[in-house]
GROMACS .gro file of C-alpha atoms in nm:
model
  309
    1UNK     CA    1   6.709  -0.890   2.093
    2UNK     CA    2   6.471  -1.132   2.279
    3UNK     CA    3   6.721  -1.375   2.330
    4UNK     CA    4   6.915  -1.131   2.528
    5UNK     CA    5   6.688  -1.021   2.715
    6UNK     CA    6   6.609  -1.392   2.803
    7UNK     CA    7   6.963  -1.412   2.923
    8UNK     CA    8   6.980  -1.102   3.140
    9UNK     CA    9   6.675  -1.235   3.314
   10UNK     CA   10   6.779  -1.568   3.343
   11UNK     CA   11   7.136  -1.429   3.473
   12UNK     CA   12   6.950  -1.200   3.754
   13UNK     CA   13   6.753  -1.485   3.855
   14UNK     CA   14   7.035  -1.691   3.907
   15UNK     CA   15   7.169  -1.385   4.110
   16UNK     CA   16   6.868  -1.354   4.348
   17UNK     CA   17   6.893  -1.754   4.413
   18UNK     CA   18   7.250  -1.718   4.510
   19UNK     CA   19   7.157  -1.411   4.751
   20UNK     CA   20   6.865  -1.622   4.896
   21UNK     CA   21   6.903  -1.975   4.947
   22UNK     CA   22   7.283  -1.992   4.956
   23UNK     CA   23   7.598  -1.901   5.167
   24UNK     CA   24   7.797  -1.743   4.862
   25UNK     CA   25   7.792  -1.362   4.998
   26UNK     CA   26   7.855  -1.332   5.378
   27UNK     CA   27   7.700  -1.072   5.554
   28UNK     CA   28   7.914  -0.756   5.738
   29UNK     CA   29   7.968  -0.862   6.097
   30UNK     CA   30   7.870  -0.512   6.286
   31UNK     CA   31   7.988  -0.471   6.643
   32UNK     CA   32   7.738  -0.284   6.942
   33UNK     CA   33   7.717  -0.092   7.269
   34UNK     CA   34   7.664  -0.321   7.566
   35UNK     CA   35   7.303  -0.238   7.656
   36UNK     CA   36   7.213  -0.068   7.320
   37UNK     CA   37   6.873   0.101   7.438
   38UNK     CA   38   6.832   0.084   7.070
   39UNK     CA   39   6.926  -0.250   7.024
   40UNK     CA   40   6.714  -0.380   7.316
   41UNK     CA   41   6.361  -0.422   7.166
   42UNK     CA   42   6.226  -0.800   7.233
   43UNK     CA   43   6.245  -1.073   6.952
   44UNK     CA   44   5.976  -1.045   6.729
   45UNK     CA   45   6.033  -1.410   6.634
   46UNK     CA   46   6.010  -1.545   6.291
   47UNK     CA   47   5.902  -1.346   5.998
   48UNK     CA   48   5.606  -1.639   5.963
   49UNK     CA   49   5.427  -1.415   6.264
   50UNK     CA   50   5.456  -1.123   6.155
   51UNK     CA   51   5.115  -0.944   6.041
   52UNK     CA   52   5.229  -0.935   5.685
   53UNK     CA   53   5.409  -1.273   5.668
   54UNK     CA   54   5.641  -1.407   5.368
   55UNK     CA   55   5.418  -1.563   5.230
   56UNK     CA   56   5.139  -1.280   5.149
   57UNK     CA   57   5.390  -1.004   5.063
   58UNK     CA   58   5.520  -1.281   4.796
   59UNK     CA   59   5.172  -1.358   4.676
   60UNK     CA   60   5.079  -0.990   4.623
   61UNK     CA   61   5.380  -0.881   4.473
   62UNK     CA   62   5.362  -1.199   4.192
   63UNK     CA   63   4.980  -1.180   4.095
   64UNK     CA   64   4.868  -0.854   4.133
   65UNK     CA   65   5.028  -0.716   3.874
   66UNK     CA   66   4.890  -1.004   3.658
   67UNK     CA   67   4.510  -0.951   3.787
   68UNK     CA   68   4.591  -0.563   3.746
   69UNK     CA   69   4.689  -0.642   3.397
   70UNK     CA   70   4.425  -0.808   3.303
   71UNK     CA   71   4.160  -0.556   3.490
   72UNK     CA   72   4.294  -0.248   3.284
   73UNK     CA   73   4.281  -0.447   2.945
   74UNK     CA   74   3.929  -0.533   3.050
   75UNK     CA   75   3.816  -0.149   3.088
   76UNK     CA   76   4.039  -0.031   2.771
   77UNK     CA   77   3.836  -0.313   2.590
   78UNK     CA   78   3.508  -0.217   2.709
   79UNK     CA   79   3.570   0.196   2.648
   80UNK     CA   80   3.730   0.240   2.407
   81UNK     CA   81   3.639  -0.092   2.167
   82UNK     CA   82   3.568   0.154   1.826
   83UNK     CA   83   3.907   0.269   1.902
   84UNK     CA   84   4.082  -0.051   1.904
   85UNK     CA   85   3.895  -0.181   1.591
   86UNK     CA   86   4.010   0.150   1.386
   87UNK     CA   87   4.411   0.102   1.498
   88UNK     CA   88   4.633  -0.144   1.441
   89UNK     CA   89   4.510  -0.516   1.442
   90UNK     CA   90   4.890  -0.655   1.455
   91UNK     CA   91   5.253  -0.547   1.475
   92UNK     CA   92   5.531  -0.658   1.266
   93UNK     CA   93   5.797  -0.880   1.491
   94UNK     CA   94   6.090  -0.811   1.252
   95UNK     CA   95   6.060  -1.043   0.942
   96UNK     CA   96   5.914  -1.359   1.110
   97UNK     CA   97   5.565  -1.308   1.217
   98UNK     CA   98   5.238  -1.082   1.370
   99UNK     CA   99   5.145  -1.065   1.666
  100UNK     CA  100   4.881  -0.879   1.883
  101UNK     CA  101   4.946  -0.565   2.012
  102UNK     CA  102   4.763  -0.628   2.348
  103UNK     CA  103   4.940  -0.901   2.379
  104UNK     CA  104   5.252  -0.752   2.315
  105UNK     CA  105   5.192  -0.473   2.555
  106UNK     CA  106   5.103  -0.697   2.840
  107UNK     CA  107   5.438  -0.930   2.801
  108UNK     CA  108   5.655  -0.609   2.769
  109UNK     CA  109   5.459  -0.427   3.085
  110UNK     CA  110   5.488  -0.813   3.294
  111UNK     CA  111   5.909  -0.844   3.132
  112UNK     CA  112   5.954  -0.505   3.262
  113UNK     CA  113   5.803  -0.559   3.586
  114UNK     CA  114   5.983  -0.849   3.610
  115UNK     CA  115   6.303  -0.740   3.626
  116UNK     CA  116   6.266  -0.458   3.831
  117UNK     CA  117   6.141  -0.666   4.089
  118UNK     CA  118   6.486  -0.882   4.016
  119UNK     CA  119   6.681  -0.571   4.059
  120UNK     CA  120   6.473  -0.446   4.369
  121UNK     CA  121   6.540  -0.745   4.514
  122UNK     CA  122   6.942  -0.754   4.408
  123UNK     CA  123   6.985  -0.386   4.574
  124UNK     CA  124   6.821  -0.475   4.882
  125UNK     CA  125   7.047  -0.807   4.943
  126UNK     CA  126   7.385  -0.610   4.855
  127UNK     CA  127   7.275  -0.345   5.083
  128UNK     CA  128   7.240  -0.656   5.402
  129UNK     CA  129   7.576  -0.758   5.279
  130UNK     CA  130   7.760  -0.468   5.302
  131UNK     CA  131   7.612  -0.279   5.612
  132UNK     CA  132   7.545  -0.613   5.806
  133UNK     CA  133   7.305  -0.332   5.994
  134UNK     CA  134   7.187  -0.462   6.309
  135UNK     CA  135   6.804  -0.513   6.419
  136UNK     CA  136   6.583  -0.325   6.698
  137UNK     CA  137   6.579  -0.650   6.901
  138UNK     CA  138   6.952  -0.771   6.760
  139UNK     CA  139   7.068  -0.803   7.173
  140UNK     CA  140   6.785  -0.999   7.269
  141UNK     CA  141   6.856  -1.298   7.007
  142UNK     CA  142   7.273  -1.241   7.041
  143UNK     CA  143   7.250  -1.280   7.419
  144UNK     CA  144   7.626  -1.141   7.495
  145UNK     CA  145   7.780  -1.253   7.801
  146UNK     CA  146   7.829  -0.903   7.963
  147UNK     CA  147   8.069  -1.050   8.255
  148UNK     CA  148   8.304  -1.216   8.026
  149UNK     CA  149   8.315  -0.889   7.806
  150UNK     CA  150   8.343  -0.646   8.106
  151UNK     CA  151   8.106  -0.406   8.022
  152UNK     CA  152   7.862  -0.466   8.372
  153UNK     CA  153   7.893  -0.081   8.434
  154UNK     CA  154   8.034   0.102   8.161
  155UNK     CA  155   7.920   0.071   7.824
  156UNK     CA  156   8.158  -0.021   7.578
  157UNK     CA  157   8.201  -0.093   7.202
  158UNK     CA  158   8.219  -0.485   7.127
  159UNK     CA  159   8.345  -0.624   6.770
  160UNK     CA  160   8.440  -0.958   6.871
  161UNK     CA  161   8.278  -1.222   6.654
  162UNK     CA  162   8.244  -1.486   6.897
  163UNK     CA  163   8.017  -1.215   7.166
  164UNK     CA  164   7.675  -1.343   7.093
  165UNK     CA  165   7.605  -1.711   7.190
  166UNK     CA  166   7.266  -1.691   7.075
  167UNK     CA  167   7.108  -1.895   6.794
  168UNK     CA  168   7.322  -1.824   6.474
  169UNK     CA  169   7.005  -1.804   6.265
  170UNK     CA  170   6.835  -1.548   6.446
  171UNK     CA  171   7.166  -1.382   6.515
  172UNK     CA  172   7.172  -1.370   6.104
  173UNK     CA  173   6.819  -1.251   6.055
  174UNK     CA  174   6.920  -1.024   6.286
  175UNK     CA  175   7.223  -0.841   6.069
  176UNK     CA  176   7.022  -0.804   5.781
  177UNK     CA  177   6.804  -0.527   5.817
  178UNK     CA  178   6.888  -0.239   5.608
  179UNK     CA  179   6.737  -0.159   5.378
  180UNK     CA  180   6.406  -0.310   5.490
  181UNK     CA  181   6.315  -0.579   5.217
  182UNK     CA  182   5.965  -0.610   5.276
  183UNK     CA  183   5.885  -0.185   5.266
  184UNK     CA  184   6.148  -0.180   4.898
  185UNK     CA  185   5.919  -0.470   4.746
  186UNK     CA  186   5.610  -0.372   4.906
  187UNK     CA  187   5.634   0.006   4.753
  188UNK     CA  188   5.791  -0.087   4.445
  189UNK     CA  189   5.503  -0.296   4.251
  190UNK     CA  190   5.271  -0.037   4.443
  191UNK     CA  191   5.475   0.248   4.245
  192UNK     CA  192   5.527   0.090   3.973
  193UNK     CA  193   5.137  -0.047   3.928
  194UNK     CA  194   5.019   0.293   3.993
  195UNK     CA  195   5.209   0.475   3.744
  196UNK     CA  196   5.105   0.182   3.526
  197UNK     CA  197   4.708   0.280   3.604
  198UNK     CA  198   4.744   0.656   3.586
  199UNK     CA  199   4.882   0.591   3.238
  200UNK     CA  200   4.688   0.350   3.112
  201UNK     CA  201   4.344   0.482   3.260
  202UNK     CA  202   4.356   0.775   3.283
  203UNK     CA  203   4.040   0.987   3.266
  204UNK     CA  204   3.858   0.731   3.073
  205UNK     CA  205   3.686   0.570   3.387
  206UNK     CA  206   3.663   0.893   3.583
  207UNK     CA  207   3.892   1.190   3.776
  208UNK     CA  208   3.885   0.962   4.090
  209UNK     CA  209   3.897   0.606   3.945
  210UNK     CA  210   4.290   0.607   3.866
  211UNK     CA  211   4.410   0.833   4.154
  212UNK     CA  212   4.165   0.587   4.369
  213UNK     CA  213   4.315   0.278   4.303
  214UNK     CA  214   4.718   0.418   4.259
  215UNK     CA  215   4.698   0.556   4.624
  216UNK     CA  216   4.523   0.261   4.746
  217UNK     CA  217   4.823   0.035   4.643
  218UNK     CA  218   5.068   0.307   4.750
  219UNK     CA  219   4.881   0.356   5.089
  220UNK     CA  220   4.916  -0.017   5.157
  221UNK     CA  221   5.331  -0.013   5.071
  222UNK     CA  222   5.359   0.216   5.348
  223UNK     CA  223   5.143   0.066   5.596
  224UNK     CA  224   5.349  -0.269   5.510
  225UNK     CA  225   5.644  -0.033   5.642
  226UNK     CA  226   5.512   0.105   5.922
  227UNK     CA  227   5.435  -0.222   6.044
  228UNK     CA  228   5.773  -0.333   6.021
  229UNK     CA  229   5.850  -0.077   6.259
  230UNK     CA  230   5.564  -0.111   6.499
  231UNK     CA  231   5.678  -0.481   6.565
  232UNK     CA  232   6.022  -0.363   6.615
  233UNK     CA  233   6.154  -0.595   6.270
  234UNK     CA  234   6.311  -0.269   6.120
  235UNK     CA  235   6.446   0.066   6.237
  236UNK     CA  236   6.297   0.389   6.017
  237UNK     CA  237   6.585   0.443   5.879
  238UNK     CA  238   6.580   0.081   5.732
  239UNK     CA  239   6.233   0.142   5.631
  240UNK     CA  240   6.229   0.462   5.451
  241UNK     CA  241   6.595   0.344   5.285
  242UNK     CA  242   6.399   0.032   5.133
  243UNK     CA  243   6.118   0.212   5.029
  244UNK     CA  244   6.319   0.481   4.834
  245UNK     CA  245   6.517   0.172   4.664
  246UNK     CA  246   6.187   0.045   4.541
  247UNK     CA  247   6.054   0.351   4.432
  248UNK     CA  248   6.348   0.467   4.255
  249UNK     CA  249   6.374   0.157   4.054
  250UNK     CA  250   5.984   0.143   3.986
  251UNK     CA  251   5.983   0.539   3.890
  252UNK     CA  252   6.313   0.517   3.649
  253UNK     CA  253   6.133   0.172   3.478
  254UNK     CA  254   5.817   0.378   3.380
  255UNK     CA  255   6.014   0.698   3.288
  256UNK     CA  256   6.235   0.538   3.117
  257UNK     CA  257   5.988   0.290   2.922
  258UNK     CA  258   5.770   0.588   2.849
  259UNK     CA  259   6.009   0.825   2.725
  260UNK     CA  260   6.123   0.527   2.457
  261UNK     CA  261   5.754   0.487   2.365
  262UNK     CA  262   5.729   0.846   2.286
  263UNK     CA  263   6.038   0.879   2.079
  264UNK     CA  264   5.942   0.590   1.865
  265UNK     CA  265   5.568   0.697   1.839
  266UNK     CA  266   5.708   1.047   1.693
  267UNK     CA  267   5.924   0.859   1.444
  268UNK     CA  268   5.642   0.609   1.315
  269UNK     CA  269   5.446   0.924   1.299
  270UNK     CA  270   5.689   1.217   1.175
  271UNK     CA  271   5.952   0.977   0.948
  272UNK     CA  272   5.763   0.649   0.883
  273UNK     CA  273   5.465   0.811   0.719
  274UNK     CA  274   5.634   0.991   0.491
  275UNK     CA  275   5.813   0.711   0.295
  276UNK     CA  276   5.676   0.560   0.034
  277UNK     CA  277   5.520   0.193   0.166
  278UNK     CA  278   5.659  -0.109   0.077
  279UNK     CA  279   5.520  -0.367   0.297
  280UNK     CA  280   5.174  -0.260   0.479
  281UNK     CA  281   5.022  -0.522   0.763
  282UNK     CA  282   4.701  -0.657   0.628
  283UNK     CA  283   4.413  -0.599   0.798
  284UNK     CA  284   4.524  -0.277   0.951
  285UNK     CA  285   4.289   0.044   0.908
  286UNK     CA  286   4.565   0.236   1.049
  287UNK     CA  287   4.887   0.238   0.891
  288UNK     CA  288   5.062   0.249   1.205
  289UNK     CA  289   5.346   0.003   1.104
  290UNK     CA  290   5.494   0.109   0.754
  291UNK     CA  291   5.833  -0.065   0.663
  292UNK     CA  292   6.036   0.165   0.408
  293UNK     CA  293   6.353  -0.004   0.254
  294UNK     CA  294   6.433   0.367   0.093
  295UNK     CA  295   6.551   0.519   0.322
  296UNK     CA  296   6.604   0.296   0.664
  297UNK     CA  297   6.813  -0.044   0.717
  298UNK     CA  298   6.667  -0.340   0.821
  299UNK     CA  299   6.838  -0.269   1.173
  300UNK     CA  300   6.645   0.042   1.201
  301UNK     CA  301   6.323  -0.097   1.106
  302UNK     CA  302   6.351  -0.351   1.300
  303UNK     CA  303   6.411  -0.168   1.601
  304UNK     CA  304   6.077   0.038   1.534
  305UNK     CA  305   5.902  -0.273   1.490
  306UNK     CA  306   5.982  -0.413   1.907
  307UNK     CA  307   5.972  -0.075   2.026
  308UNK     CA  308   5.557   0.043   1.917
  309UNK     CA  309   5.334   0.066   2.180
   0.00000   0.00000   0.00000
């Protein structure tokens, strides 16, 4: 089961290199209205100006959910340290070896995360391929020769190829625009993160501690939007389209996670304890992981064993 996952990760990252550092998938070649008071907005120039540049958007959305991490297993440890020493010191890993649960937890939560942000990513690139939508300031860095495509006085629709003589980089940056990247992986580790705290946290440290710091990151997700629009990078639609692909995929990843959790918590409680024990992890006050050969295949226990949390 690891292995595979391995793979699917491995296979998505090959997928998000192909999307952004090679010419494999062209982009949809949209046509305009001469004069576009829409499409008119000056160049904003490179994304390395903007106010949230590349470089810090990738930055935050790599290690914060590592320092995060590392923060909440820090409080957990420090509130509710009785707890942890009364549960379960290790977890079975099918027939081979123990390993921590904390540990466990934190490479599941960071695998997760992971590929989301893979998939987030995947969405947004298909969605520039296939719309090919064009940016506020699109006219200013296509620089169409109005004379030679006779639209001086009346405005008129223009699909040839060959009408911007502009710089063919720009011109490129230019058609790929919806959905927003920035606002999708801006809002999904945000969402994700903060589900993540609310979860984890709780009430332990508080009523305001959790909802603090979840609409803190969530606050700053849509600011990163906003300011895609204010320096005329992204329309709203763009925006708001980006930010509902990463919060769909960051909402369906904890759902989904959790509701697994809670199936297989209710089966190591309701159906595990019942059998009679065979094979009980040492050191373990709790009995939370309880293999019984009478009445459950290897498959099944197996299953149980990856899927405790």
């Amino acid at each position: 089961m690891l292995y595979f996952q391995v793979v699917i990760l491995a296979a998505m990252a090959m997928l998000v290199y192909y999307f952004e550092f090679t010419d494999t998938f062209s982009t949809a070649e949209q046509g305009f209205i001469c004069r576009d008071p829409t499409l008119s907005r000056p160049d904003p120039g490179p994304e390395q100006s903007s106010s949230v540049q590349p470089v810090i958007l990738y930055s935050v959305v790599g290690g914060l959910p590592v320092v995060l991490v590392g923060a909440v297993i820090i409080f957990l440890l420090h509130y509710n340290l009785n707890n942890l020493y009364d549960q379960e010191k290790a977890v079975v890993m099918g027939n081979c070896c123990y390993v921590n649960p904390m540990v466990r937890r934190t490479f599941h939560f960071l695998g997760v995360y992971v590929f989301g942000l893979f998939t987030t990513d995947i969405f947004v690139n298909a969605g520039h391929m296939v719309t090919g939508s064009l940016a506020p300031y699109f006219l200013s860095v296509c620089w169409p020769n109005y004379s030679a495509l006779d639209c001086q006085n009346t405005p008129r629709f223009i699909s040839q190829s060959d009408a911007c003589i502009g710089n063919p980089d720009d011109i490129m940056r230019a058609r790929k625009t919806f959905p927003s990247k920035e606002a999708a992986l801006s809002l999904y580790p945000a969402v994700y993160l903060a589900m993540y705290v609310m979860s984890c946290v709780g009430s332990s440290g508080g009523r305001l501690a959790g909802p603090l710091l979840s609409l803190s990151l969530v606050s700053v997700a849509v600011l990163t939007g906003i300011n895609r629009v204010a320096e005329n990078r992204n329309h709203w639609r763009d925006v708001m389209a980006g930010q509902a692909v990463g919060g769909a995929i960051a909402i369906f990843l904890v759902s989904y996670y959790s509701s697994s959790v809670a199936v297989v918590r209710f089966l190591v409680r309701h159906i595990l304890y019942s059998c009679e024990p065979t094979l009980v992890v040492q050191k373990v006050r709790v009995p939370v992981l309880i293999l019984c050969s009478q009445r459950f295949s290897g498959r099944l226990q197996e299953t149980l064993a990856f899927g405790l949390c």
